[in-house]
Amino acid sequence: MECRVCSGKLHGFADFGRQPLSDHFVLPGDPAPEFFFHLAVGVCEDCSMAQLLEEVPRERMFHESYPYLSSGSAVMREHFEGVAKRLLATELTGPDPFVVELGCNDGTMLKTVADAGVRHLGVEPSGGVADLAAARGVRVRKDFFEAGVAAAVRAADGPADVIYAANTLCHIPYVDSILSGADALLRPGGVLVFEDPYLGDIVTRRSFDQIYDEHFYFFCAASVRAMARRHGFELVDVERLPVHGGEVRYTLARRGARTPTPAVAALLAEEEARGLTELATLRDFAARVAANRDDLVALLTGLRDQGARVYGYGATAKSATVLNYCGIGPDLVAFVCDTTPAKQGRLTPGSHIPVRGPEAFADPYPDYALLLAWNHAEEIMAKETAFREAGGRWILYVPEVHLVGA
Ligand SMILES: [Zn+2]
């Protein structure tokens, strides 16, 4: 297996077996066979990039009915408003600045830029969410961002001051084309800013469910710096973010354009000290994850045998990995409740657990709720205080299997 970034040799370290598309919620009775792929992760011995060993064709994942909405969580809405305000305050120069966002989703970030009267463009391949962005007054191009599209945008709109991407770059195996596109589109002092789940947090928290079809790369400062340098960029800033279970925001500028902040050297040193991208560290992570799986299956099986009622909370994309890797079906979790209308009335991918609306959660409350959206744990537990007051307990499986409540 070859690294998608540098063609170096990949070493596998974790294997989650046969997995479905994480956002393909199945209609009951649909005779069409589900698409499955082999979910396994490796690390490159040359550039240290962690990545999936099998790539799922992008059109299977990012299409008209892509169901994830950036605006779905109040915490995330606030987060993206903060991002927009900061980009507007610090990165825009000249009389007519231009901001581009890759994978703008429903326009949660760009809405604030649009409201400020700043020229902008969202590039978004998933048609349904792109239409939502357009309806909010955000200018959108329905496309996958790559070198050719970047050149066309440059020709039409001129150079960009900032290219921003949240939870998008790690989705894109052909990242070469993104970086050469960024090089074509950015003005000389412009920056590419992107934030994605951080390999360091995935290993520390054992958050193996960050690994699913859509997350192709698992970035860290060392691998991002190596990737940037291949395209004439330098990693000039990093910032740890508490969202989505731990992310890092990386800022790339052309080499020589900016002096890297001390935060870059600090994070690189921390990664080096803990051996983050070493095979032994990553294989140890995989062994701990396998132990979590055994614990979770033992707990749920025990609860079923006692006759306890267990529901799932949050039919997230990441839940596909835990449900399928652990072999959790409707015999262990009666249903999963979720606020996304497009998922309700359907079955979870591969594991075929019914998805119901949020009202089903309290009617009546279960004895236990498996928190599949653990990255929003605080927000959800604050909203569902009545569940705990009724004696309910949350089951979490990150960083280890544990109960919260009662
Ligand atoms: Zn590599």
mmCIF file of C-alpha atoms and ligand atoms in Angstrom:
data_model
loop_
_atom_site.group_PDB
_atom_site.id
_atom_site.type_symbol
_atom_site.label_atom_id
_atom_site.label_comp_id
_atom_site.label_asym_id
_atom_site.label_seq_id
_atom_site.Cartn_x
_atom_site.Cartn_y
_atom_site.Cartn_z
ATOM 1 C CA MET A 1 0.000 0.000 0.000
ATOM 2 C CA GLU A 2 1.246 3.474 -0.930
ATOM 3 C CA CYS A 3 0.757 6.741 0.921
ATOM 4 C CA ARG A 4 -1.712 9.037 -0.884
ATOM 5 C CA VAL A 5 0.422 12.063 -0.008
ATOM 6 C CA CYS A 6 3.998 10.990 -0.776
ATOM 7 C CA SER A 7 3.822 7.411 -2.207
ATOM 8 C CA GLY A 8 5.802 6.156 0.799
ATOM 9 C CA LYS A 9 5.153 2.764 2.367
ATOM 10 C CA LEU A 10 2.060 2.391 4.587
ATOM 11 C CA HIS A 11 1.966 0.195 7.674
ATOM 12 C CA GLY A 12 -1.493 -0.869 8.858
ATOM 13 C CA PHE A 13 -2.213 -0.469 12.590
ATOM 14 C CA ALA A 14 -5.986 -0.774 13.120
ATOM 15 C CA ASP A 15 -8.646 -2.857 11.397
ATOM 16 C CA PHE A 16 -12.401 -2.308 11.860
ATOM 17 C CA GLY A 17 -13.515 -4.937 9.363
ATOM 18 C CA ARG A 18 -16.361 -4.634 6.893
ATOM 19 C CA GLN A 19 -18.185 -1.311 7.203
ATOM 20 C CA PRO A 20 -21.102 0.389 5.430
ATOM 21 C CA LEU A 21 -21.244 3.980 4.217
ATOM 22 C CA SER A 22 -21.622 5.913 7.460
ATOM 23 C CA ASP A 23 -24.370 8.205 6.181
ATOM 24 C CA HIS A 24 -26.335 5.672 4.176
ATOM 25 C CA PHE A 25 -29.440 5.194 6.334
ATOM 26 C CA VAL A 26 -31.460 2.311 4.940
ATOM 27 C CA LEU A 27 -35.192 2.385 4.141
ATOM 28 C CA PRO A 28 -36.889 -0.622 5.795
ATOM 29 C CA GLY A 29 -37.636 -3.211 3.113
ATOM 30 C CA ASP A 30 -35.282 -1.667 0.539
ATOM 31 C CA PRO A 31 -34.036 -4.670 -1.480
ATOM 32 C CA ALA A 32 -30.951 -2.859 -2.845
ATOM 33 C CA PRO A 33 -27.766 -4.326 -1.338
ATOM 34 C CA GLU A 34 -25.755 -1.982 0.882
ATOM 35 C CA PHE A 35 -22.272 -0.907 -0.136
ATOM 36 C CA PHE A 36 -19.559 -2.197 2.186
ATOM 37 C CA PHE A 37 -15.829 -1.527 2.289
ATOM 38 C CA HIS A 38 -12.886 -2.582 4.436
ATOM 39 C CA LEU A 39 -12.154 0.037 7.123
ATOM 40 C CA ALA A 40 -8.514 -0.102 8.169
ATOM 41 C CA VAL A 41 -5.916 2.553 8.974
ATOM 42 C CA GLY A 42 -2.199 2.777 8.346
ATOM 43 C CA VAL A 43 0.617 5.257 8.783
ATOM 44 C CA CYS A 44 3.262 6.301 6.226
ATOM 45 C CA GLU A 45 6.826 5.482 7.182
ATOM 46 C CA ASP A 46 8.108 8.526 5.266
ATOM 47 C CA CYS A 47 5.724 11.471 5.869
ATOM 48 C CA SER A 48 3.959 9.993 8.956
ATOM 49 C CA MET A 49 0.467 10.657 7.597
ATOM 50 C CA ALA A 50 -2.174 8.349 9.107
ATOM 51 C CA GLN A 51 -4.775 7.376 6.516
ATOM 52 C CA LEU A 52 -7.369 4.816 5.440
ATOM 53 C CA LEU A 53 -6.097 1.860 3.458
ATOM 54 C CA GLU A 54 -9.199 1.662 1.259
ATOM 55 C CA GLU A 55 -10.747 4.697 -0.382
ATOM 56 C CA VAL A 56 -14.516 5.009 -0.893
ATOM 57 C CA PRO A 57 -15.489 6.809 -4.148
ATOM 58 C CA ARG A 58 -16.386 10.405 -3.222
ATOM 59 C CA GLU A 59 -19.682 10.412 -5.154
ATOM 60 C CA ARG A 60 -20.953 7.656 -2.854
ATOM 61 C CA MET A 61 -20.496 9.932 0.198
ATOM 62 C CA PHE A 62 -21.000 13.562 -0.846
ATOM 63 C CA HIS A 63 -24.149 13.806 -2.916
ATOM 64 C CA GLU A 64 -27.550 15.454 -3.176
ATOM 65 C CA SER A 65 -28.864 13.942 0.045
ATOM 66 C CA TYR A 66 -25.765 14.265 2.291
ATOM 67 C CA PRO A 67 -27.512 14.586 5.659
ATOM 68 C CA TYR A 68 -25.019 16.302 8.010
ATOM 69 C CA LEU A 69 -25.750 19.961 8.844
ATOM 70 C CA SER A 70 -23.130 22.265 10.404
ATOM 71 C CA SER A 71 -25.926 24.285 11.960
ATOM 72 C CA GLY A 72 -27.352 21.246 13.798
ATOM 73 C CA SER A 73 -25.625 22.045 17.104
ATOM 74 C CA ALA A 74 -25.746 25.363 18.986
ATOM 75 C CA VAL A 75 -22.124 24.877 20.065
ATOM 76 C CA MET A 76 -21.027 24.450 16.437
ATOM 77 C CA ARG A 77 -23.052 27.482 15.272
ATOM 78 C CA GLU A 78 -21.268 29.573 17.885
ATOM 79 C CA HIS A 79 -17.919 28.046 16.929
ATOM 80 C CA PHE A 80 -18.302 28.970 13.243
ATOM 81 C CA GLU A 81 -19.509 32.483 14.035
ATOM 82 C CA GLY A 82 -16.317 32.924 16.059
ATOM 83 C CA VAL A 83 -14.212 31.592 13.162
ATOM 84 C CA ALA A 84 -15.834 34.019 10.717
ATOM 85 C CA LYS A 85 -15.361 37.011 13.012
ATOM 86 C CA ARG A 86 -11.723 36.127 13.541
ATOM 87 C CA LEU A 87 -10.971 35.632 9.846
ATOM 88 C CA LEU A 88 -12.693 38.949 9.097
ATOM 89 C CA ALA A 89 -10.687 40.717 11.795
ATOM 90 C CA THR A 90 -7.226 39.252 11.177
ATOM 91 C CA GLU A 91 -6.781 37.866 7.663
ATOM 92 C CA LEU A 92 -8.432 40.334 5.319
ATOM 93 C CA THR A 93 -6.359 43.064 3.721
ATOM 94 C CA GLY A 94 -6.946 45.431 0.856
ATOM 95 C CA PRO A 95 -10.107 47.182 -0.213
ATOM 96 C CA ASP A 96 -12.016 44.174 -1.584
ATOM 97 C CA PRO A 97 -11.040 40.971 0.231
ATOM 98 C CA PHE A 98 -12.257 37.544 -0.858
ATOM 99 C CA VAL A 99 -12.936 34.519 1.380
ATOM 100 C CA VAL A 100 -13.380 30.981 0.037
ATOM 101 C CA GLU A 101 -14.659 28.032 2.035
ATOM 102 C CA LEU A 102 -14.242 24.416 0.941
ATOM 103 C CA GLY A 103 -17.151 22.207 1.966
ATOM 104 C CA CYS A 104 -19.215 25.145 3.233
ATOM 105 C CA ASN A 105 -22.091 22.777 4.090
ATOM 106 C CA ASP A 106 -25.230 24.811 4.922
ATOM 107 C CA GLY A 107 -23.314 28.094 5.075
ATOM 108 C CA THR A 108 -23.064 28.353 8.864
ATOM 109 C CA MET A 109 -19.621 30.046 8.726
ATOM 110 C CA LEU A 110 -20.022 32.015 5.480
ATOM 111 C CA LYS A 111 -23.364 33.519 6.547
ATOM 112 C CA THR A 112 -21.466 35.771 8.967
ATOM 113 C CA VAL A 113 -19.014 36.725 6.185
ATOM 114 C CA ALA A 114 -21.917 37.447 3.822
ATOM 115 C CA ASP A 115 -23.670 39.545 6.469
ATOM 116 C CA ALA A 116 -20.485 41.611 6.822
ATOM 117 C CA GLY A 117 -20.710 42.420 3.109
ATOM 118 C CA VAL A 118 -17.438 40.651 2.285
ATOM 119 C CA ARG A 119 -16.959 38.867 -1.057
ATOM 120 C CA HIS A 120 -17.018 35.129 -0.563
ATOM 121 C CA LEU A 121 -17.622 31.784 -2.221
ATOM 122 C CA GLY A 122 -18.494 28.402 -0.765
ATOM 123 C CA VAL A 123 -17.458 25.357 -2.806
ATOM 124 C CA GLU A 124 -19.725 22.472 -1.812
ATOM 125 C CA PRO A 125 -20.331 19.230 -3.734
ATOM 126 C CA SER A 126 -23.339 18.037 -1.691
ATOM 127 C CA GLY A 127 -26.280 19.636 -3.496
ATOM 128 C CA GLY A 128 -28.860 19.591 -0.720
ATOM 129 C CA VAL A 129 -26.733 21.378 1.872
ATOM 130 C CA ALA A 130 -25.408 23.786 -0.815
ATOM 131 C CA ASP A 131 -29.011 24.817 -1.536
ATOM 132 C CA LEU A 132 -29.531 25.554 2.175
ATOM 133 C CA ALA A 133 -26.431 27.791 2.144
ATOM 134 C CA ALA A 134 -27.688 29.622 -0.968
ATOM 135 C CA ALA A 135 -31.076 30.157 0.680
ATOM 136 C CA ARG A 136 -29.285 31.969 3.527
ATOM 137 C CA GLY A 137 -27.671 34.422 1.136
ATOM 138 C CA VAL A 138 -24.330 32.613 0.778
ATOM 139 C CA ARG A 139 -22.750 32.438 -2.706
ATOM 140 C CA VAL A 140 -22.143 28.769 -3.524
ATOM 141 C CA ARG A 141 -20.556 26.774 -6.325
ATOM 142 C CA LYS A 142 -21.710 23.133 -6.379
ATOM 143 C CA ASP A 143 -18.445 21.354 -6.997
ATOM 144 C CA PHE A 144 -15.627 19.331 -5.505
ATOM 145 C CA PHE A 145 -12.738 21.744 -4.920
ATOM 146 C CA GLU A 146 -9.640 20.706 -6.882
ATOM 147 C CA ALA A 147 -6.927 22.344 -8.960
ATOM 148 C CA GLY A 148 -9.088 22.977 -12.035
ATOM 149 C CA VAL A 149 -11.947 24.485 -10.021
ATOM 150 C CA ALA A 150 -9.479 26.682 -8.100
ATOM 151 C CA ALA A 151 -8.096 28.043 -11.370
ATOM 152 C CA ALA A 152 -11.607 28.787 -12.633
ATOM 153 C CA VAL A 153 -12.491 30.618 -9.396
ATOM 154 C CA ARG A 154 -9.277 32.652 -9.613
ATOM 155 C CA ALA A 155 -10.065 33.612 -13.212
ATOM 156 C CA ALA A 156 -13.589 34.701 -12.312
ATOM 157 C CA ASP A 157 -13.108 36.289 -8.873
ATOM 158 C CA GLY A 158 -9.413 37.074 -8.510
ATOM 159 C CA PRO A 159 -7.102 35.896 -5.731
ATOM 160 C CA ALA A 160 -8.399 34.840 -2.324
ATOM 161 C CA ASP A 161 -7.144 36.197 1.002
ATOM 162 C CA VAL A 162 -8.235 33.111 2.914
ATOM 163 C CA ILE A 163 -9.273 29.599 2.024
ATOM 164 C CA TYR A 164 -10.994 28.001 5.003
ATOM 165 C CA ALA A 165 -12.157 24.404 5.472
ATOM 166 C CA ALA A 166 -13.676 22.755 8.543
ATOM 167 C CA ASN A 167 -13.941 18.975 8.689
ATOM 168 C CA THR A 168 -13.387 18.852 4.956
ATOM 169 C CA LEU A 169 -9.688 18.448 4.122
ATOM 170 C CA CYS A 170 -9.457 15.188 6.053
ATOM 171 C CA HIS A 171 -12.277 13.889 3.809
ATOM 172 C CA ILE A 172 -10.274 14.319 0.621
ATOM 173 C CA PRO A 173 -7.765 11.615 -0.462
ATOM 174 C CA TYR A 174 -6.543 13.700 -3.455
ATOM 175 C CA VAL A 175 -5.181 16.382 -1.125
ATOM 176 C CA ASP A 176 -2.401 17.129 -3.648
ATOM 177 C CA SER A 177 -4.973 18.729 -5.897
ATOM 178 C CA ILE A 178 -6.332 20.791 -2.977
ATOM 179 C CA LEU A 179 -2.915 22.205 -2.124
ATOM 180 C CA SER A 180 -1.993 23.000 -5.721
ATOM 181 C CA GLY A 181 -5.459 24.565 -6.069
ATOM 182 C CA ALA A 182 -4.829 26.648 -2.959
ATOM 183 C CA ASP A 183 -1.497 27.727 -4.440
ATOM 184 C CA ALA A 184 -3.288 28.837 -7.619
ATOM 185 C CA LEU A 185 -6.068 30.684 -5.808
ATOM 186 C CA LEU A 186 -4.418 32.426 -2.839
ATOM 187 C CA ARG A 187 -2.875 35.894 -3.087
ATOM 188 C CA PRO A 188 0.879 35.932 -2.213
ATOM 189 C CA GLY A 189 0.332 36.486 1.522
ATOM 190 C CA GLY A 190 -2.896 34.478 1.686
ATOM 191 C CA VAL A 191 -3.502 31.561 4.006
ATOM 192 C CA LEU A 192 -5.145 28.149 3.929
ATOM 193 C CA VAL A 193 -6.796 27.530 7.295
ATOM 194 C CA PHE A 194 -8.322 24.151 8.072
ATOM 195 C CA GLU A 195 -9.517 22.304 11.142
ATOM 196 C CA ASP A 196 -9.981 18.572 11.449
ATOM 197 C CA PRO A 197 -9.984 15.838 14.108
ATOM 198 C CA TYR A 198 -6.513 15.609 15.663
ATOM 199 C CA LEU A 199 -4.689 12.272 15.644
ATOM 200 C CA GLY A 200 -3.261 13.133 19.067
ATOM 201 C CA ASP A 201 -6.768 13.422 20.563
ATOM 202 C CA ILE A 202 -7.989 10.273 18.789
ATOM 203 C CA VAL A 203 -5.138 8.283 20.353
ATOM 204 C CA THR A 204 -5.432 9.889 23.819
ATOM 205 C CA ARG A 205 -9.227 9.539 23.975
ATOM 206 C CA ARG A 206 -9.307 6.237 22.088
ATOM 207 C CA SER A 207 -11.997 7.863 19.960
ATOM 208 C CA PHE A 208 -11.859 5.195 17.294
ATOM 209 C CA ASP A 209 -15.262 6.202 15.946
ATOM 210 C CA GLN A 210 -13.557 9.229 14.360
ATOM 211 C CA ILE A 211 -12.407 6.583 11.908
ATOM 212 C CA TYR A 212 -15.087 6.043 9.238
ATOM 213 C CA ASP A 213 -15.487 6.248 5.473
ATOM 214 C CA GLU A 214 -15.548 10.059 5.265
ATOM 215 C CA HIS A 215 -12.434 10.623 7.383
ATOM 216 C CA PHE A 216 -9.632 9.592 5.070
ATOM 217 C CA TYR A 217 -6.737 11.349 6.844
ATOM 218 C CA PHE A 218 -5.959 11.718 10.557
ATOM 219 C CA PHE A 219 -3.793 14.817 10.690
ATOM 220 C CA CYS A 220 -1.156 15.918 13.176
ATOM 221 C CA ALA A 221 1.336 18.772 13.081
ATOM 222 C CA ALA A 222 4.184 16.577 11.809
ATOM 223 C CA SER A 223 2.254 15.073 8.896
ATOM 224 C CA VAL A 224 0.583 18.370 7.940
ATOM 225 C CA ARG A 225 3.927 20.164 7.899
ATOM 226 C CA ALA A 226 5.428 17.482 5.639
ATOM 227 C CA MET A 227 2.403 17.668 3.331
ATOM 228 C CA ALA A 228 2.529 21.483 3.213
ATOM 229 C CA ARG A 229 6.208 21.545 2.311
ATOM 230 C CA ARG A 230 5.652 19.287 -0.688
ATOM 231 C CA HIS A 231 3.586 22.125 -2.167
ATOM 232 C CA GLY A 232 5.696 25.138 -1.235
ATOM 233 C CA PHE A 233 3.690 25.920 1.899
ATOM 234 C CA GLU A 234 4.786 26.101 5.527
ATOM 235 C CA LEU A 235 2.793 25.268 8.649
ATOM 236 C CA VAL A 236 2.726 28.672 10.388
ATOM 237 C CA ASP A 237 0.191 28.192 13.166
ATOM 238 C CA VAL A 238 -1.672 25.477 15.060
ATOM 239 C CA GLU A 239 -4.439 25.795 17.600
ATOM 240 C CA ARG A 240 -6.077 23.033 19.635
ATOM 241 C CA LEU A 241 -9.892 23.155 19.467
ATOM 242 C CA PRO A 242 -12.326 21.462 21.860
ATOM 243 C CA VAL A 243 -14.977 20.721 19.193
ATOM 244 C CA HIS A 244 -15.816 17.298 17.707
ATOM 245 C CA GLY A 245 -13.823 15.433 20.328
ATOM 246 C CA GLY A 246 -10.606 17.384 19.793
ATOM 247 C CA GLU A 247 -9.395 19.094 16.639
ATOM 248 C CA VAL A 248 -6.475 21.194 15.504
ATOM 249 C CA ARG A 249 -6.774 24.286 13.329
ATOM 250 C CA TYR A 250 -3.773 24.462 10.976
ATOM 251 C CA THR A 251 -2.715 27.630 9.130
ATOM 252 C CA LEU A 252 -0.555 27.240 6.029
ATOM 253 C CA ALA A 253 1.157 30.117 4.236
ATOM 254 C CA ARG A 254 3.598 30.056 1.342
ATOM 255 C CA ARG A 255 7.140 29.365 2.507
ATOM 256 C CA GLY A 256 8.833 32.519 3.701
ATOM 257 C CA ALA A 257 5.613 34.558 3.841
ATOM 258 C CA ARG A 258 5.153 34.220 7.609
ATOM 259 C CA THR A 259 7.194 33.196 10.619
ATOM 260 C CA PRO A 260 5.717 30.116 12.308
ATOM 261 C CA THR A 261 4.277 30.808 15.764
ATOM 262 C CA PRO A 262 5.823 29.143 18.843
ATOM 263 C CA ALA A 263 2.710 26.942 19.017
ATOM 264 C CA VAL A 264 3.910 25.025 15.941
ATOM 265 C CA ALA A 265 7.260 24.051 17.475
ATOM 266 C CA ALA A 266 5.535 23.215 20.768
ATOM 267 C CA LEU A 267 3.031 20.830 19.187
ATOM 268 C CA LEU A 268 5.707 19.195 17.011
ATOM 269 C CA ALA A 269 7.847 18.642 20.118
ATOM 270 C CA GLU A 270 4.902 17.177 22.022
ATOM 271 C CA GLU A 271 4.147 14.753 19.163
ATOM 272 C CA GLU A 272 7.790 13.735 18.983
ATOM 273 C CA ALA A 273 8.025 13.182 22.745
ATOM 274 C CA ARG A 274 4.997 10.883 22.853
ATOM 275 C CA GLY A 275 5.941 9.066 19.644
ATOM 276 C CA LEU A 276 2.540 9.919 18.209
ATOM 277 C CA THR A 277 3.143 8.646 14.675
ATOM 278 C CA GLU A 278 5.271 5.662 15.643
ATOM 279 C CA LEU A 279 3.857 2.283 14.752
ATOM 280 C CA ALA A 280 4.215 0.962 18.326
ATOM 281 C CA THR A 281 2.105 3.854 19.698
ATOM 282 C CA LEU A 282 -0.571 3.367 17.073
ATOM 283 C CA ARG A 283 -0.702 -0.410 17.507
ATOM 284 C CA ASP A 284 -1.078 0.102 21.253
ATOM 285 C CA PHE A 285 -4.014 2.454 20.509
ATOM 286 C CA ALA A 286 -5.611 -0.281 18.373
ATOM 287 C CA ALA A 287 -5.214 -2.850 21.160
ATOM 288 C CA ARG A 288 -6.909 -0.509 23.660
ATOM 289 C CA VAL A 289 -9.733 0.091 21.211
ATOM 290 C CA ALA A 290 -10.297 -3.655 20.887
ATOM 291 C CA ALA A 291 -10.535 -3.835 24.697
ATOM 292 C CA ASN A 292 -13.158 -1.031 24.662
ATOM 293 C CA ARG A 293 -15.169 -3.016 22.132
ATOM 294 C CA ASP A 294 -15.136 -6.131 24.331
ATOM 295 C CA ASP A 295 -16.198 -4.072 27.373
ATOM 296 C CA LEU A 296 -19.039 -2.378 25.534
ATOM 297 C CA VAL A 297 -20.399 -5.629 24.097
ATOM 298 C CA ALA A 298 -20.203 -7.280 27.539
ATOM 299 C CA LEU A 299 -22.070 -4.354 29.158
ATOM 300 C CA LEU A 300 -24.849 -4.240 26.542
ATOM 301 C CA THR A 301 -25.263 -8.018 26.523
ATOM 302 C CA GLY A 302 -25.534 -8.020 30.324
ATOM 303 C CA LEU A 303 -28.143 -5.248 30.239
ATOM 304 C CA ARG A 304 -30.189 -7.110 27.643
ATOM 305 C CA ASP A 305 -30.082 -10.274 29.745
ATOM 306 C CA GLN A 306 -31.342 -8.273 32.750
ATOM 307 C CA GLY A 307 -34.226 -6.928 30.656
ATOM 308 C CA ALA A 308 -33.004 -3.305 30.774
ATOM 309 C CA ARG A 309 -34.230 -0.900 28.086
ATOM 310 C CA VAL A 310 -31.341 0.650 26.091
ATOM 311 C CA TYR A 311 -31.726 3.323 23.389
ATOM 312 C CA GLY A 312 -29.063 4.962 21.289
ATOM 313 C CA TYR A 313 -28.715 8.745 21.257
ATOM 314 C CA GLY A 314 -27.526 10.444 18.041
ATOM 315 C CA ALA A 315 -27.451 8.558 14.731
ATOM 316 C CA THR A 316 -24.128 10.171 13.874
ATOM 317 C CA ALA A 317 -21.882 9.192 10.970
ATOM 318 C CA LYS A 318 -19.257 8.127 13.540
ATOM 319 C CA SER A 319 -21.729 5.727 15.157
ATOM 320 C CA ALA A 320 -21.490 3.462 12.087
ATOM 321 C CA THR A 321 -17.997 2.420 13.148
ATOM 322 C CA VAL A 322 -18.837 1.566 16.752
ATOM 323 C CA LEU A 323 -22.118 -0.208 15.935
ATOM 324 C CA ASN A 324 -20.652 -2.328 13.126
ATOM 325 C CA TYR A 325 -17.251 -2.948 14.711
ATOM 326 C CA CYS A 326 -18.942 -4.130 17.924
ATOM 327 C CA GLY A 327 -21.757 -5.978 16.136
ATOM 328 C CA ILE A 328 -24.444 -3.980 17.987
ATOM 329 C CA GLY A 329 -27.896 -4.489 16.461
ATOM 330 C CA PRO A 330 -31.543 -3.973 17.504
ATOM 331 C CA ASP A 331 -31.286 -6.862 19.986
ATOM 332 C CA LEU A 332 -28.914 -4.735 22.125
ATOM 333 C CA VAL A 333 -30.118 -1.194 21.324
ATOM 334 C CA ALA A 334 -33.872 -0.962 20.625
ATOM 335 C CA PHE A 335 -33.640 2.222 18.530
ATOM 336 C CA VAL A 336 -31.538 5.330 18.059
ATOM 337 C CA CYS A 337 -33.126 8.763 18.344
ATOM 338 C CA ASP A 338 -31.912 11.618 16.198
ATOM 339 C CA THR A 339 -33.083 15.137 15.319
ATOM 340 C CA THR A 340 -32.285 14.820 11.577
ATOM 341 C CA PRO A 341 -35.628 14.270 9.757
ATOM 342 C CA ALA A 342 -33.917 12.533 6.790
ATOM 343 C CA LYS A 343 -32.653 9.762 9.086
ATOM 344 C CA GLN A 344 -35.919 9.152 10.966
ATOM 345 C CA GLY A 345 -37.953 6.109 9.916
ATOM 346 C CA ARG A 346 -34.821 4.541 8.459
ATOM 347 C CA LEU A 347 -32.334 1.969 9.778
ATOM 348 C CA THR A 348 -28.732 2.620 10.809
ATOM 349 C CA PRO A 349 -26.193 1.624 8.126
ATOM 350 C CA GLY A 350 -25.088 -2.014 8.342
ATOM 351 C CA SER A 351 -26.390 -2.525 11.899
ATOM 352 C CA HIS A 352 -30.074 -1.897 10.978
ATOM 353 C CA ILE A 353 -31.262 -0.307 14.221
ATOM 354 C CA PRO A 354 -34.434 1.798 13.698
ATOM 355 C CA VAL A 355 -33.972 5.598 13.888
ATOM 356 C CA ARG A 356 -36.728 7.617 15.546
ATOM 357 C CA GLY A 357 -37.279 11.289 16.247
ATOM 358 C CA PRO A 358 -36.129 12.920 19.495
ATOM 359 C CA GLU A 359 -39.644 12.739 20.994
ATOM 360 C CA ALA A 360 -39.335 8.937 21.203
ATOM 361 C CA PHE A 361 -36.527 9.276 23.742
ATOM 362 C CA ALA A 362 -38.835 10.362 26.571
ATOM 363 C CA ASP A 363 -41.756 8.096 25.708
ATOM 364 C CA PRO A 364 -40.909 6.512 28.092
ATOM 365 C CA TYR A 365 -37.267 7.140 28.985
ATOM 366 C CA PRO A 366 -35.003 4.092 28.660
ATOM 367 C CA ASP A 367 -32.978 2.721 31.585
ATOM 368 C CA TYR A 368 -29.766 3.404 29.674
ATOM 369 C CA ALA A 369 -28.835 5.543 26.692
ATOM 370 C CA LEU A 370 -25.796 4.760 24.561
ATOM 371 C CA LEU A 371 -24.378 8.206 23.749
ATOM 372 C CA LEU A 372 -23.300 7.855 20.132
ATOM 373 C CA ALA A 373 -22.815 11.634 19.780
ATOM 374 C CA TRP A 374 -20.333 11.757 22.678
ATOM 375 C CA ASN A 375 -18.534 14.706 21.066
ATOM 376 C CA HIS A 376 -21.601 16.772 22.005
ATOM 377 C CA ALA A 377 -21.893 15.146 25.459
ATOM 378 C CA GLU A 378 -22.064 18.366 27.479
ATOM 379 C CA GLU A 379 -24.668 19.980 25.256
ATOM 380 C CA ILE A 380 -26.795 16.823 25.167
ATOM 381 C CA MET A 381 -26.608 16.037 28.897
ATOM 382 C CA ALA A 382 -27.558 19.644 29.704
ATOM 383 C CA LYS A 383 -30.587 19.307 27.421
ATOM 384 C CA GLU A 384 -31.647 15.894 28.762
ATOM 385 C CA THR A 385 -31.526 16.515 32.523
ATOM 386 C CA ALA A 386 -35.019 14.979 32.900
ATOM 387 C CA PHE A 387 -33.652 11.640 31.669
ATOM 388 C CA ARG A 388 -31.190 11.497 34.555
ATOM 389 C CA GLU A 389 -33.758 12.770 37.019
ATOM 390 C CA ALA A 390 -35.930 9.843 35.917
ATOM 391 C CA GLY A 391 -33.085 7.494 36.913
ATOM 392 C CA GLY A 392 -31.594 7.081 33.431
ATOM 393 C CA ARG A 393 -27.890 6.530 32.891
ATOM 394 C CA TRP A 394 -25.674 7.398 29.974
ATOM 395 C CA ILE A 395 -23.317 4.811 28.510
ATOM 396 C CA LEU A 396 -20.101 6.260 27.088
ATOM 397 C CA TYR A 397 -17.392 4.250 25.375
ATOM 398 C CA VAL A 398 -14.706 6.954 25.066
ATOM 399 C CA PRO A 399 -12.019 6.951 26.391
ATOM 400 C CA GLU A 400 -13.203 3.778 28.129
ATOM 401 C CA VAL A 401 -16.619 2.239 28.707
ATOM 402 C CA HIS A 402 -18.295 4.010 31.650
ATOM 403 C CA LEU A 403 -21.675 5.090 32.989
ATOM 404 C CA VAL A 404 -22.774 8.623 33.833
ATOM 405 C CA GLY A 405 -25.807 9.438 35.964
ATOM 406 C CA ALA A 406 -28.020 8.095 38.743
HETATM 407 ZN ZN ZN B 1 3.593 9.598 3.054
#
